[in-house]
mmCIF file of N, CA and C in Angstrom:
data_model
loop_
_atom_site.group_PDB
_atom_site.id
_atom_site.type_symbol
_atom_site.label_atom_id
_atom_site.label_comp_id
_atom_site.label_asym_id
_atom_site.label_seq_id
_atom_site.Cartn_x
_atom_site.Cartn_y
_atom_site.Cartn_z
ATOM 1 N N ALA O 73 -41.795 -64.711 60.753
ATOM 2 C CA ALA O 73 -42.969 -65.853 60.622
ATOM 3 C C ALA O 73 -42.591 -67.064 61.800
ATOM 4 N N PRO O 74 -43.588 -67.572 62.300
ATOM 5 C CA PRO O 74 -43.199 -68.482 63.260
ATOM 6 C C PRO O 74 -42.942 -69.859 62.489
ATOM 7 N N LEU O 75 -41.997 -70.645 63.170
ATOM 8 C CA LEU O 75 -41.598 -71.956 62.517
ATOM 9 C C LEU O 75 -42.982 -73.025 62.646
ATOM 10 N N GLU O 76 -43.029 -73.556 61.554
ATOM 11 C CA GLU O 76 -44.129 -74.518 61.289
ATOM 12 C C GLU O 76 -43.678 -75.754 62.033
ATOM 13 N N LYS O 77 -42.569 -76.214 62.210
ATOM 14 C CA LYS O 77 -42.162 -77.405 62.762
ATOM 15 C C LYS O 77 -40.730 -76.920 63.627
ATOM 16 N N GLU O 78 -40.744 -77.687 64.808
ATOM 17 C CA GLU O 78 -39.324 -77.592 65.482
ATOM 18 C C GLU O 78 -38.246 -77.922 65.003
ATOM 19 N N VAL O 79 -37.171 -77.527 65.216
ATOM 20 C CA VAL O 79 -35.955 -77.703 64.478
ATOM 21 C C VAL O 79 -34.882 -78.035 65.721
ATOM 22 N N ALA O 80 -34.389 -79.069 65.630
ATOM 23 C CA ALA O 80 -33.305 -79.126 66.763
ATOM 24 C C ALA O 80 -32.013 -78.639 66.132
ATOM 25 N N PRO O 81 -31.293 -78.255 67.181
ATOM 26 C CA PRO O 81 -29.916 -77.670 66.739
ATOM 27 C C PRO O 81 -28.825 -78.680 66.123
ATOM 28 N N PRO O 82 -28.126 -78.324 65.252
ATOM 29 C CA PRO O 82 -27.239 -79.445 64.635
ATOM 30 C C PRO O 82 -26.264 -79.934 65.877
ATOM 31 N N PRO O 83 -25.758 -81.107 65.325
ATOM 32 C CA PRO O 83 -24.754 -81.882 66.617
ATOM 33 C C PRO O 83 -23.656 -80.806 66.999
ATOM 34 N N GLY O 84 -23.276 -80.785 68.056
ATOM 35 C CA GLY O 84 -22.312 -79.880 68.695
ATOM 36 C C GLY O 84 -22.683 -78.428 68.983
ATOM 37 N N TYR O 85 -24.091 -78.281 68.759
ATOM 38 C CA TYR O 85 -24.712 -76.907 69.223
ATOM 39 C C TYR O 85 -25.601 -77.098 70.279
ATOM 40 N N GLU O 86 -26.040 -76.363 71.047
ATOM 41 C CA GLU O 86 -27.224 -76.223 72.007
ATOM 42 C C GLU O 86 -28.247 -75.201 71.916
ATOM 43 N N GLU O 87 -29.318 -75.594 72.347
ATOM 44 C CA GLU O 87 -30.458 -74.382 72.577
ATOM 45 C C GLU O 87 -30.217 -73.809 73.789
ATOM 46 N N ARG O 88 -30.375 -72.270 73.924
ATOM 47 C CA ARG O 88 -30.364 -71.549 74.858
ATOM 48 C C ARG O 88 -31.569 -70.570 74.894
ATOM 49 N N VAL O 89 -31.917 -70.183 76.051
ATOM 50 C CA VAL O 89 -32.921 -69.099 76.014
ATOM 51 C C VAL O 89 -31.849 -67.749 76.322
ATOM 52 N N ILE O 90 -32.071 -66.700 75.619
ATOM 53 C CA ILE O 90 -31.214 -65.508 75.681
ATOM 54 C C ILE O 90 -32.204 -64.715 76.832
ATOM 55 N N PRO O 91 -31.385 -64.546 78.015
ATOM 56 C CA PRO O 91 -31.951 -63.537 78.955
ATOM 57 C C PRO O 91 -32.598 -62.407 78.531
ATOM 58 N N GLY O 92 -33.369 -61.664 78.899
ATOM 59 C CA GLY O 92 -33.820 -60.161 78.644
ATOM 60 C C GLY O 92 -32.647 -59.150 79.363
ATOM 61 N N GLY O 93 -33.068 -58.185 79.022
ATOM 62 C CA GLY O 93 -32.133 -57.070 79.613
ATOM 63 C C GLY O 93 -31.323 -56.319 78.758
ATOM 64 N N LEU O 94 -30.857 -55.410 79.234
ATOM 65 C CA LEU O 94 -29.819 -54.231 78.412
ATOM 66 C C LEU O 94 -28.634 -54.960 77.737
ATOM 67 N N TYR O 95 -28.509 -54.776 76.424
ATOM 68 C CA TYR O 95 -27.472 -55.036 75.529
ATOM 69 C C TYR O 95 -26.792 -54.104 74.865
ATOM 70 N N ALA O 96 -25.514 -54.155 74.794
ATOM 71 C CA ALA O 96 -24.737 -53.076 74.029
ATOM 72 C C ALA O 96 -24.464 -53.949 72.622
ATOM 73 N N ILE O 97 -24.806 -53.357 71.321
ATOM 74 C CA ILE O 97 -24.576 -54.233 70.184
ATOM 75 C C ILE O 97 -23.672 -53.519 69.251
ATOM 76 N N PHE O 98 -22.864 -54.364 68.904
ATOM 77 C CA PHE O 98 -21.612 -53.861 68.056
ATOM 78 C C PHE O 98 -21.743 -54.600 66.762
ATOM 79 N N GLU O 99 -21.776 -53.833 65.682
ATOM 80 C CA GLU O 99 -22.105 -54.451 64.387
ATOM 81 C C GLU O 99 -20.382 -54.728 63.780
ATOM 82 N N TYR O 100 -20.075 -56.112 63.278
ATOM 83 C CA TYR O 100 -18.916 -56.194 62.397
ATOM 84 C C TYR O 100 -19.117 -56.714 61.016
ATOM 85 N N ASP O 101 -18.393 -56.399 60.106
ATOM 86 C CA ASP O 101 -18.269 -56.533 58.801
ATOM 87 C C ASP O 101 -17.007 -56.613 58.388
ATOM 88 N N GLY O 102 -16.369 -57.838 58.303
ATOM 89 C CA GLY O 102 -15.199 -58.005 57.770
ATOM 90 C C GLY O 102 -14.557 -59.264 57.943
ATOM 91 N N PRO O 103 -13.078 -59.405 57.812
ATOM 92 C CA PRO O 103 -12.649 -60.793 57.702
ATOM 93 C C PRO O 103 -13.100 -61.821 59.135
ATOM 94 N N ALA O 104 -13.482 -63.069 58.920
ATOM 95 C CA ALA O 104 -13.659 -63.843 60.069
ATOM 96 C C ALA O 104 -12.515 -63.935 61.016
ATOM 97 N N ARG O 105 -11.399 -63.922 60.454
ATOM 98 C CA ARG O 105 -10.055 -64.047 61.122
ATOM 99 C C ARG O 105 -9.855 -63.096 61.904
ATOM 100 N N ARG O 106 -10.254 -61.622 61.882
ATOM 101 C CA ARG O 106 -10.267 -60.538 62.448
ATOM 102 C C ARG O 106 -11.446 -60.259 63.685
ATOM 103 N N THR O 107 -12.397 -61.243 63.835
ATOM 104 C CA THR O 107 -13.377 -60.904 64.796
ATOM 105 C C THR O 107 -12.621 -60.656 66.250
ATOM 106 N N ARG O 108 -11.446 -61.231 66.484
ATOM 107 C CA ARG O 108 -10.903 -60.923 67.694
ATOM 108 C C ARG O 108 -10.524 -59.530 67.927
ATOM 109 N N ASP O 109 -10.488 -58.688 66.836
ATOM 110 C CA ASP O 109 -10.024 -57.348 66.955
ATOM 111 C C ASP O 109 -11.302 -56.634 67.446
ATOM 112 N N ALA O 110 -12.482 -57.118 67.134
ATOM 113 C CA ALA O 110 -13.685 -56.364 67.498
ATOM 114 C C ALA O 110 -13.867 -56.619 69.071
ATOM 115 N N PHE O 111 -13.597 -57.977 69.401
ATOM 116 C CA PHE O 111 -13.747 -58.177 70.988
ATOM 117 C C PHE O 111 -12.727 -57.218 71.706
ATOM 118 N N ASN O 112 -11.471 -57.183 71.061
ATOM 119 C CA ASN O 112 -10.531 -56.486 71.857
ATOM 120 C C ASN O 112 -10.904 -54.903 71.861
ATOM 121 N N TYR O 113 -11.573 -54.458 71.076
ATOM 122 C CA TYR O 113 -12.124 -52.945 71.065
ATOM 123 C C TYR O 113 -13.241 -52.862 72.104
ATOM 124 N N ILE O 114 -14.147 -53.678 72.177
ATOM 125 C CA ILE O 114 -15.333 -53.835 73.210
ATOM 126 C C ILE O 114 -14.612 -53.790 74.537
ATOM 127 N N PHE O 115 -13.789 -54.885 74.786
ATOM 128 C CA PHE O 115 -13.426 -55.145 76.289
ATOM 129 C C PHE O 115 -12.439 -54.444 76.721
ATOM 130 N N GLY O 116 -11.467 -54.083 75.618
ATOM 131 C CA GLY O 116 -10.128 -53.379 75.894
ATOM 132 C C GLY O 116 -10.280 -51.765 75.938
ATOM 133 N N ASP O 117 -11.331 -51.036 75.112
ATOM 134 C CA ASP O 117 -11.536 -49.683 74.805
ATOM 135 C C ASP O 117 -12.791 -49.246 75.178
ATOM 136 N N TRP O 118 -13.717 -49.855 74.719
ATOM 137 C CA TRP O 118 -15.123 -49.473 74.879
ATOM 138 C C TRP O 118 -15.618 -49.488 76.419
ATOM 139 N N PHE O 119 -15.611 -50.506 76.992
ATOM 140 C CA PHE O 119 -16.025 -50.804 78.193
ATOM 141 C C PHE O 119 -15.055 -49.847 79.237
ATOM 142 N N PRO O 120 -13.948 -49.927 79.267
ATOM 143 C CA PRO O 120 -13.217 -48.878 80.286
ATOM 144 C C PRO O 120 -13.417 -47.275 80.042
ATOM 145 N N SER O 121 -14.056 -47.039 78.994
ATOM 146 C CA SER O 121 -14.479 -45.656 78.901
ATOM 147 C C SER O 121 -16.043 -45.364 78.960
ATOM 148 N N ALA O 122 -16.865 -46.367 79.213
ATOM 149 C CA ALA O 122 -18.104 -46.150 79.187
ATOM 150 C C ALA O 122 -18.783 -46.578 80.588
ATOM 151 N N PRO O 123 -19.690 -45.898 80.734
ATOM 152 C CA PRO O 123 -20.377 -45.949 82.400
ATOM 153 C C PRO O 123 -21.285 -47.059 82.516
ATOM 154 N N TRP O 124 -20.830 -48.276 81.778
ATOM 155 C CA TRP O 124 -21.496 -49.652 81.812
ATOM 156 C C TRP O 124 -20.490 -50.905 82.400
ATOM 157 N N ARG O 125 -21.057 -51.690 83.034
ATOM 158 C CA ARG O 125 -20.159 -52.953 83.467
ATOM 159 C C ARG O 125 -20.949 -54.264 82.614
ATOM 160 N N LEU O 126 -20.327 -55.205 82.771
ATOM 161 C CA LEU O 126 -20.402 -56.348 81.959
ATOM 162 C C LEU O 126 -21.450 -57.213 83.163
ATOM 163 N N ARG O 127 -22.678 -57.514 82.430
ATOM 164 C CA ARG O 127 -23.486 -58.456 83.073
ATOM 165 C C ARG O 127 -23.567 -59.798 82.729
ATOM 166 N N THR O 128 -23.310 -60.745 83.544
ATOM 167 C CA THR O 128 -23.240 -62.035 83.197
ATOM 168 C C THR O 128 -24.776 -62.917 83.549
ATOM 169 N N ASP O 129 -25.082 -63.812 82.711
ATOM 170 C CA ASP O 129 -26.202 -64.625 83.140
ATOM 171 C C ASP O 129 -25.964 -65.836 83.903
ATOM 172 N N GLU O 130 -26.906 -66.501 84.211
ATOM 173 C CA GLU O 130 -26.690 -67.888 85.179
ATOM 174 C C GLU O 130 -25.544 -68.824 84.776
ATOM 175 N N SER O 131 -25.422 -68.883 83.516
ATOM 176 C CA SER O 131 -24.428 -69.677 82.749
ATOM 177 C C SER O 131 -23.103 -69.109 82.753
ATOM 178 N N GLY O 132 -22.894 -67.964 83.221
ATOM 179 C CA GLY O 132 -21.693 -67.110 83.149
ATOM 180 C C GLY O 132 -21.402 -66.670 81.525
ATOM 181 N N SER O 133 -22.397 -66.728 80.877
ATOM 182 C CA SER O 133 -22.345 -66.322 79.334
ATOM 183 C C SER O 133 -21.905 -64.540 79.466
ATOM 184 N N ILE O 134 -20.951 -64.155 78.408
ATOM 185 C CA ILE O 134 -20.968 -62.604 78.233
ATOM 186 C C ILE O 134 -21.541 -62.512 76.835
ATOM 187 N N GLY O 135 -22.386 -62.776 76.608
ATOM 188 C CA GLY O 135 -23.060 -62.304 75.233
ATOM 189 C C GLY O 135 -23.055 -63.393 74.240
ATOM 190 N N PHE O 136 -23.616 -62.972 73.183
ATOM 191 C CA PHE O 136 -23.646 -63.877 71.969
ATOM 192 C C PHE O 136 -23.524 -63.220 70.576
ATOM 193 N N GLU O 137 -23.170 -63.966 69.455
ATOM 194 C CA GLU O 137 -23.214 -63.357 68.148
ATOM 195 C C GLU O 137 -24.212 -63.502 67.398
ATOM 196 N N ARG O 138 -24.720 -62.857 66.574
ATOM 197 C CA ARG O 138 -25.698 -63.082 65.664
ATOM 198 C C ARG O 138 -25.128 -62.818 64.193
ATOM 199 N N TYR O 139 -25.198 -63.920 63.504
ATOM 200 C CA TYR O 139 -24.459 -63.783 62.119
ATOM 201 C C TYR O 139 -25.540 -63.352 61.287
ATOM 202 N N LEU O 140 -25.471 -62.401 60.454
ATOM 203 C CA LEU O 140 -26.278 -61.868 59.517
ATOM 204 C C LEU O 140 -26.352 -62.415 58.207
ATOM 205 N N ALA O 141 -24.942 -62.707 57.829
ATOM 206 C CA ALA O 141 -24.912 -62.988 56.335
ATOM 207 C C ALA O 141 -23.564 -63.303 56.217
ATOM 208 N N ASP O 142 -22.931 -63.929 55.168
ATOM 209 C CA ASP O 142 -21.864 -64.230 54.534
ATOM 210 C C ASP O 142 -21.283 -63.064 54.122
ATOM 211 N N GLY O 143 -20.181 -62.768 53.966
ATOM 212 C CA GLY O 143 -19.686 -61.563 52.981
ATOM 213 C C GLY O 143 -19.856 -62.151 51.345
ATOM 214 N N PRO O 144 -19.469 -60.868 50.563
ATOM 215 C CA PRO O 144 -19.586 -61.450 49.145
ATOM 216 C C PRO O 144 -18.966 -62.629 48.930
ATOM 217 N N ARG O 145 -19.528 -63.258 47.933
ATOM 218 C CA ARG O 145 -19.343 -64.507 47.248
ATOM 219 C C ARG O 145 -17.795 -64.552 47.016
ATOM 220 N N GLY O 146 -17.187 -65.564 47.547
ATOM 221 C CA GLY O 146 -15.725 -65.612 47.362
ATOM 222 C C GLY O 146 -14.737 -65.090 48.413
ATOM 223 N N THR O 147 -15.313 -64.492 49.462
ATOM 224 C CA THR O 147 -14.684 -63.783 50.546
ATOM 225 C C THR O 147 -14.850 -64.660 51.801
ATOM 226 N N LEU O 148 -13.896 -64.325 52.773
ATOM 227 C CA LEU O 148 -14.114 -64.846 53.995
ATOM 228 C C LEU O 148 -14.732 -63.934 55.161
ATOM 229 N N ASN O 149 -15.525 -63.069 54.686
ATOM 230 C CA ASN O 149 -15.818 -62.021 55.441
ATOM 231 C C ASN O 149 -17.167 -62.434 56.212
ATOM 232 N N ARG O 150 -17.502 -61.755 57.157
ATOM 233 C CA ARG O 150 -18.709 -62.076 58.093
ATOM 234 C C ARG O 150 -19.168 -60.792 58.330
ATOM 235 N N VAL O 151 -20.819 -60.848 58.520
ATOM 236 C CA VAL O 151 -21.386 -59.828 58.886
ATOM 237 C C VAL O 151 -22.177 -60.444 59.860
ATOM 238 N N MET O 152 -21.897 -59.655 61.273
ATOM 239 C CA MET O 152 -22.584 -60.110 62.303
ATOM 240 C C MET O 152 -22.815 -58.798 63.381
ATOM 241 N N SER O 153 -23.496 -59.141 64.303
ATOM 242 C CA SER O 153 -23.774 -58.331 65.388
ATOM 243 C C SER O 153 -23.316 -58.915 66.768
ATOM 244 N N LEU O 154 -22.717 -58.354 67.674
ATOM 245 C CA LEU O 154 -22.114 -58.868 68.718
ATOM 246 C C LEU O 154 -23.017 -58.146 69.815
ATOM 247 N N TYR O 155 -23.473 -59.045 70.570
ATOM 248 C CA TYR O 155 -24.524 -58.437 71.743
ATOM 249 C C TYR O 155 -24.001 -58.795 73.074
ATOM 250 N N VAL O 156 -23.522 -57.877 73.913
ATOM 251 C CA VAL O 156 -22.722 -57.752 75.034
ATOM 252 C C VAL O 156 -23.845 -57.381 76.097
ATOM 253 N N PRO O 157 -24.189 -58.280 77.274
ATOM 254 C CA PRO O 157 -24.941 -57.726 78.171
ATOM 255 C C PRO O 157 -24.506 -56.791 79.125
ATOM 256 N N ILE O 158 -25.065 -55.710 79.309
ATOM 257 C CA ILE O 158 -24.521 -54.650 80.221
ATOM 258 C C ILE O 158 -25.613 -54.172 81.197
ATOM 259 N N GLU O 159 -24.915 -53.636 82.033
ATOM 260 C CA GLU O 159 -25.786 -52.925 83.301
ATOM 261 C C GLU O 159 -24.986 -51.559 83.718
ATOM 262 N N ALA O 160 -25.724 -50.742 84.185
ATOM 263 C CA ALA O 160 -25.227 -49.426 84.675
ATOM 264 C C ALA O 160 -24.177 -49.719 85.611
ATOM 265 N N ASP O 161 -22.849 -49.020 85.649
ATOM 266 C CA ASP O 161 -22.292 -48.908 86.748
ATOM 267 C C ASP O 161 -22.135 -47.455 87.419
ATOM 268 N N TYR O 162 -23.022 -47.507 88.377
ATOM 269 C CA TYR O 162 -23.490 -46.161 89.042
ATOM 270 C C TYR O 162 -22.150 -45.496 89.529
ATOM 271 N N GLY O 163 -20.993 -46.057 89.801
ATOM 272 C CA GLY O 163 -19.931 -45.400 90.231
ATOM 273 C C GLY O 163 -19.104 -44.465 89.092
ATOM 274 N N ARG O 164 -19.728 -44.855 87.911
ATOM 275 C CA ARG O 164 -19.152 -44.011 87.109
ATOM 276 C C ARG O 164 -19.951 -43.072 86.191
ATOM 277 N N LEU O 165 -21.205 -43.079 86.496
ATOM 278 C CA LEU O 165 -22.429 -42.100 85.861
ATOM 279 C C LEU O 165 -22.124 -40.855 86.332
#
């Protein structure tokens, strides 16, 4: 549903337009303190074996996170999607 009024981002955050294109999407559901493990997998294991390369936008961004929900009440778990912009690496296809 469209927003009925414009909402400014909270202090310390900024509004950005997410560029179109192809994204690899990784789901993460686990302790917030272990999200680094997900990034280590993406950049240390997945990329080296995939026919894709990282695509950066004008700002140099290498993707974004979409927080879907907090984990069960009383835990520090996060449920999120990690969006990594990619493009074909024709030398590896």
